[in-house]
Short mmCIF file of C-alpha atoms in Angstrom, two decimals:
data_model
loop_
_atom_site.label_atom_id
_atom_site.label_comp_id
_atom_site.label_asym_id
_atom_site.label_seq_id
_atom_site.Cartn_x
_atom_site.Cartn_y
_atom_site.Cartn_z
CA MET A 1 0.00 0.00 0.00
CA MET A 2 1.43 3.39 -1.03
CA THR A 3 1.35 6.05 1.69
CA SER A 4 2.78 9.58 1.51
CA ASP A 5 2.64 12.55 3.86
CA PHE A 6 2.75 16.13 2.60
CA ILE A 7 1.85 19.70 3.52
CA LEU A 8 -0.80 21.72 1.70
CA SER A 9 0.72 25.18 2.06
CA LYS A 10 -1.74 27.11 -0.14
CA TRP A 11 -4.83 26.39 -2.14
CA SER A 12 -7.40 28.23 -4.23
CA ALA A 13 -10.46 27.14 -6.19
CA TRP A 14 -13.26 28.36 -8.41
CA ALA A 15 -16.41 26.23 -8.52
CA PRO A 16 -19.58 28.28 -9.14
CA GLY A 17 -21.81 25.46 -7.88
CA ILE A 18 -20.29 25.35 -4.39
CA GLU A 19 -21.31 27.73 -1.61
CA SER A 20 -18.65 28.48 1.02
CA LEU A 21 -17.29 31.32 3.13
CA ASP A 22 -13.74 30.02 2.84
CA ASP A 23 -11.43 32.76 1.50
CA SER A 24 -9.63 30.24 -0.71
CA LEU A 25 -12.77 29.68 -2.77
CA ILE A 26 -13.18 32.37 -5.43
CA THR A 27 -16.86 33.21 -5.73
CA ASP A 28 -16.84 35.83 -8.51
CA ALA A 29 -18.81 34.28 -11.37
CA SER A 30 -17.06 36.53 -13.92
CA VAL A 31 -13.60 35.40 -12.87
CA GLY A 32 -10.90 36.89 -15.08
CA ALA A 33 -7.18 36.49 -15.59
CA PRO A 34 -4.69 38.30 -13.32
CA LYS A 35 -3.94 41.91 -14.29
CA SER A 36 -0.28 41.03 -14.76
CA ILE A 37 -1.02 38.96 -17.90
CA PRO A 38 -0.03 40.91 -21.07
CA ASN A 39 -2.96 41.94 -23.27
CA MET A 40 -1.56 40.12 -26.29
CA LEU A 41 -1.58 36.87 -24.33
CA LEU A 42 -4.86 37.68 -22.62
CA ARG A 43 -6.68 37.66 -25.95
CA ARG A 44 -5.74 34.01 -26.41
CA LEU A 45 -7.31 32.87 -23.15
CA THR A 46 -10.74 31.27 -23.11
CA PRO A 47 -12.97 31.79 -20.05
CA LEU A 48 -11.74 28.46 -18.66
CA ALA A 49 -8.10 29.42 -19.20
CA ARG A 50 -8.70 32.78 -17.48
CA ALA A 51 -10.15 30.96 -14.50
CA VAL A 52 -7.14 28.63 -14.40
CA PHE A 53 -4.75 31.60 -14.42
CA ASN A 54 -6.71 33.43 -11.73
CA VAL A 55 -6.88 30.44 -9.40
CA ALA A 56 -3.24 29.42 -9.91
CA ASP A 57 -2.10 33.01 -9.38
CA GLN A 58 -3.40 32.88 -5.79
CA CYS A 59 -0.79 30.18 -5.03
CA VAL A 60 2.24 31.73 -6.73
CA ASN A 61 4.26 34.69 -5.47
CA LYS A 62 5.26 37.46 -7.89
CA GLY A 63 8.27 36.47 -9.96
CA GLU A 64 8.25 32.93 -8.61
CA ALA A 65 8.58 29.80 -10.77
CA LEU A 66 7.51 26.40 -9.45
CA PRO A 67 7.29 22.94 -10.99
CA VAL A 68 3.65 22.47 -12.03
CA VAL A 69 1.39 19.49 -12.63
CA PHE A 70 -1.72 20.30 -14.68
CA SER A 71 -4.55 17.76 -14.63
CA SER A 72 -7.71 17.78 -16.75
CA ALA A 73 -9.90 15.02 -18.12
CA HIS A 74 -10.86 16.71 -21.37
CA GLY A 75 -9.03 20.04 -21.55
CA GLU A 76 -10.94 22.70 -23.45
CA ILE A 77 -13.34 20.28 -25.08
CA CYS A 78 -15.79 23.05 -26.04
CA LYS A 79 -13.11 24.69 -28.20
CA SER A 80 -12.44 21.37 -29.90
CA LEU A 81 -16.14 20.90 -30.66
CA THR A 82 -16.30 24.40 -32.17
CA MET A 83 -13.49 23.49 -34.56
CA LEU A 84 -15.16 20.19 -35.50
CA LYS A 85 -18.32 22.11 -36.39
CA ALA A 86 -16.25 24.53 -38.48
CA ILE A 87 -14.74 21.61 -40.40
CA GLN A 88 -18.20 20.13 -40.94
CA SER A 89 -19.38 23.48 -42.33
CA GLU A 90 -16.26 23.63 -44.56
CA ASP A 91 -15.17 26.84 -42.86
CA GLU A 92 -11.52 27.78 -42.58
CA LEU A 93 -9.83 26.46 -39.45
CA SER A 94 -7.53 28.86 -37.65
CA PRO A 95 -4.07 27.40 -36.91
CA VAL A 96 -3.97 29.52 -33.76
CA ALA A 97 -7.32 28.14 -32.59
CA PHE A 98 -6.05 24.61 -33.20
CA SER A 99 -2.80 25.19 -31.31
CA LEU A 100 -4.76 26.54 -28.34
CA SER A 101 -7.14 23.56 -28.25
CA VAL A 102 -4.59 20.82 -27.56
CA HIS A 103 -4.48 19.29 -24.10
CA ASN A 104 -1.36 21.13 -22.96
CA ALA A 105 -2.36 24.53 -24.37
CA ILE A 106 -3.22 26.15 -21.02
CA ALA A 107 -0.01 24.84 -19.49
CA GLY A 108 1.99 26.30 -22.39
CA LEU A 109 0.33 29.70 -22.06
CA PHE A 110 0.92 29.59 -18.30
CA SER A 111 4.63 28.93 -18.76
CA ILE A 112 4.87 31.89 -21.17
CA ALA A 113 2.88 34.27 -18.97
CA TYR A 114 4.91 33.49 -15.85
CA GLY A 115 8.26 32.90 -17.52
CA ASN A 116 8.23 29.49 -15.88
CA THR A 117 11.03 27.23 -17.13
CA GLN A 118 10.57 24.66 -14.37
CA GLU A 119 9.27 21.16 -15.07
CA ILE A 120 5.62 21.19 -16.18
CA THR A 121 3.53 18.04 -16.60
CA VAL A 122 0.07 17.80 -18.16
CA ILE A 123 -2.07 14.77 -17.25
CA ALA A 124 -5.27 13.37 -18.75
CA SER A 125 -6.06 10.71 -16.19
CA GLY A 126 -9.31 9.22 -17.49
CA GLN A 127 -11.00 6.96 -14.96
CA GLU A 128 -8.10 7.38 -12.53
CA GLY A 129 -9.44 10.82 -11.56
CA ILE A 130 -7.31 13.25 -9.58
CA ALA A 131 -4.89 10.78 -7.95
CA PRO A 132 -2.29 10.64 -10.79
CA ALA A 133 -1.55 14.35 -10.38
CA PHE A 134 -0.79 13.78 -6.70
CA ILE A 135 1.48 10.84 -7.57
CA ASP A 136 3.40 12.94 -10.10
CA ALA A 137 3.71 15.96 -7.79
CA LEU A 138 4.79 13.87 -4.81
CA GLY A 139 7.35 12.18 -7.03
CA MET A 140 8.83 15.61 -7.83
CA LEU A 141 9.00 16.45 -4.13
CA HIS A 142 10.72 13.19 -3.24
CA ALA A 143 13.13 13.78 -6.13
CA GLY A 144 14.27 17.02 -4.52
CA GLU A 145 11.84 19.80 -5.41
CA LYS A 146 10.94 21.97 -2.42
CA GLU A 147 7.41 22.80 -3.56
CA VAL A 148 5.11 21.83 -6.43
CA LEU A 149 1.97 23.49 -7.77
CA MET A 150 -0.91 21.30 -8.92
CA VAL A 151 -3.65 22.77 -11.11
CA PHE A 152 -6.85 20.80 -11.82
CA TYR A 153 -9.51 22.04 -14.23
CA ASP A 154 -12.46 20.90 -16.31
CA GLU A 155 -15.57 22.32 -17.91
CA PRO A 156 -19.00 20.80 -18.63
CA ILE A 157 -19.06 18.37 -21.55
CA PRO A 158 -21.23 19.65 -24.45
CA ASP A 159 -24.44 17.76 -25.17
CA PHE A 160 -22.87 16.60 -28.43
CA TYR A 161 -20.84 14.02 -26.49
CA PRO A 162 -22.48 11.10 -24.64
CA VAL A 163 -21.84 11.10 -20.89
CA GLU A 164 -23.94 8.10 -19.91
CA PRO A 165 -23.36 5.55 -18.50
CA PHE A 166 -20.12 7.25 -17.44
CA LYS A 167 -19.93 9.76 -14.59
CA LEU A 168 -18.16 12.47 -16.53
CA SER A 169 -19.79 15.86 -16.22
CA VAL A 170 -21.30 18.54 -13.99
CA PRO A 171 -23.27 21.65 -15.02
CA PHE A 172 -20.51 24.14 -14.17
CA PRO A 173 -16.72 24.50 -14.67
CA CYS A 174 -14.27 23.89 -11.86
CA VAL A 175 -10.64 24.88 -11.17
CA LEU A 176 -8.45 23.98 -8.18
CA ALA A 177 -4.83 24.89 -7.43
CA LEU A 178 -2.83 23.21 -4.65
CA ARG A 179 0.67 24.18 -3.56
CA ILE A 180 2.31 21.31 -1.70
CA ALA A 181 5.59 20.54 0.06
CA LEU A 182 7.02 17.78 2.24
CA ASN A 183 7.43 20.10 5.23
CA GLY A 184 6.69 23.63 6.40
CA ASP A 185 3.57 25.53 7.38
CA GLY A 186 0.13 24.51 6.20
CA MET A 187 -2.37 21.67 6.40
CA PRO A 188 -0.76 18.25 7.01
CA LEU A 189 -2.27 15.64 4.71
CA GLN A 190 -1.67 12.01 3.94
CA ILE A 191 -2.61 10.03 0.85
CA HIS A 192 -2.65 6.27 0.63
CA ARG A 193 -3.85 3.69 -1.84
CA CYS A 194 -6.11 0.79 -0.94
CA ASN A 195 -7.93 -2.01 -2.78
CA GLN A 196 -11.46 -0.88 -1.95
CA SER A 197 -13.76 -1.02 -4.98
CA ARG A 198 -15.44 2.34 -5.62
CA ASP A 199 -17.39 4.21 -8.29
CA ASP A 200 -16.89 7.92 -7.64
CA GLY A 201 -16.90 9.19 -11.21
CA GLU A 202 -14.10 10.72 -13.20
CA HIS A 203 -11.94 13.80 -12.88
CA ILE A 204 -14.32 16.71 -12.41
CA LEU A 205 -16.60 14.84 -9.99
CA GLN A 206 -13.63 13.84 -7.86
CA LEU A 207 -12.29 17.38 -8.10
CA LEU A 208 -15.49 18.81 -6.64
CA ALA A 209 -15.41 16.19 -3.89
CA PHE A 210 -11.87 17.21 -2.98
CA ILE A 211 -12.80 20.91 -2.78
CA LYS A 212 -15.68 20.06 -0.44
CA PHE A 213 -13.23 17.99 1.61
CA LEU A 214 -11.00 21.07 2.01
CA ILE A 215 -13.79 23.43 3.09
CA THR A 216 -15.52 21.10 5.55
CA GLU A 217 -14.57 19.42 8.82
CA GLU A 218 -14.40 15.99 7.20
CA ARG A 219 -11.14 14.23 8.10
CA LEU A 220 -11.14 11.50 5.43
CA LEU A 221 -11.93 11.42 1.72
CA SER A 222 -11.87 8.26 -0.38
CA LEU A 223 -12.16 8.34 -4.18
CA GLY A 224 -11.70 5.75 -6.87
CA ASN A 225 -13.00 3.73 -9.76
CA GLY A 226 -12.94 -0.02 -10.09
CA GLY A 227 -10.83 -2.22 -7.87
CA HIS A 228 -8.68 0.38 -6.17
CA SER A 229 -9.08 3.75 -4.52
CA TRP A 230 -7.19 6.53 -2.78
CA THR A 231 -7.81 8.05 0.64
CA TRP A 232 -6.77 11.52 1.75
CA ASN A 233 -6.46 12.10 5.48
CA LYS A 234 -6.25 15.41 7.35
CA LYS A 235 -3.66 14.66 10.01
#
């Protein structure tokens, strides 16, 4: 059984469907990108990308560069659908639009905006949910990094795509940033893997569950799909 202790030093989230008085939860429905983002780059950001930048910015100090793990089940799937419709209509497809629709597009824009040359990983974890991002980030910490930023994000899946019988979608977008370390100030957490069979849905559903875990008094959170699961414990 894998077990790892870590410190959650900072976190921030945007999930319009969750009500909370916690200061780490951004409640502005018209969330925009940080003012420090250059206008030329700002024009390339979709509403989801602006939310990602805004949430991540709460966990990064000015001029600071951290290793980052981005995690999203489907990336900007709405942008991809728009391009598919354009192809179907025999309209011209913008190369810029295509380059900004790939799964690592937001991560690439983030590295440019923040001048971040540290290691950046982009994960599409499928049924594994949010756990692979934790595994990757903890691996960086145990390899010698002092702190790692994790950024999770997803948006509702358009009606064009089937979501049943899978647990894939919610009616609102969601973004979460976690800054973690092996020691220091913050919330002590532990993650461990077990063989319990669960059916908690995919990335965005698990992401919402983790945000609720952070803003409530619950001490344990278990999430998984199939024959194994992961448990987070507030120590």
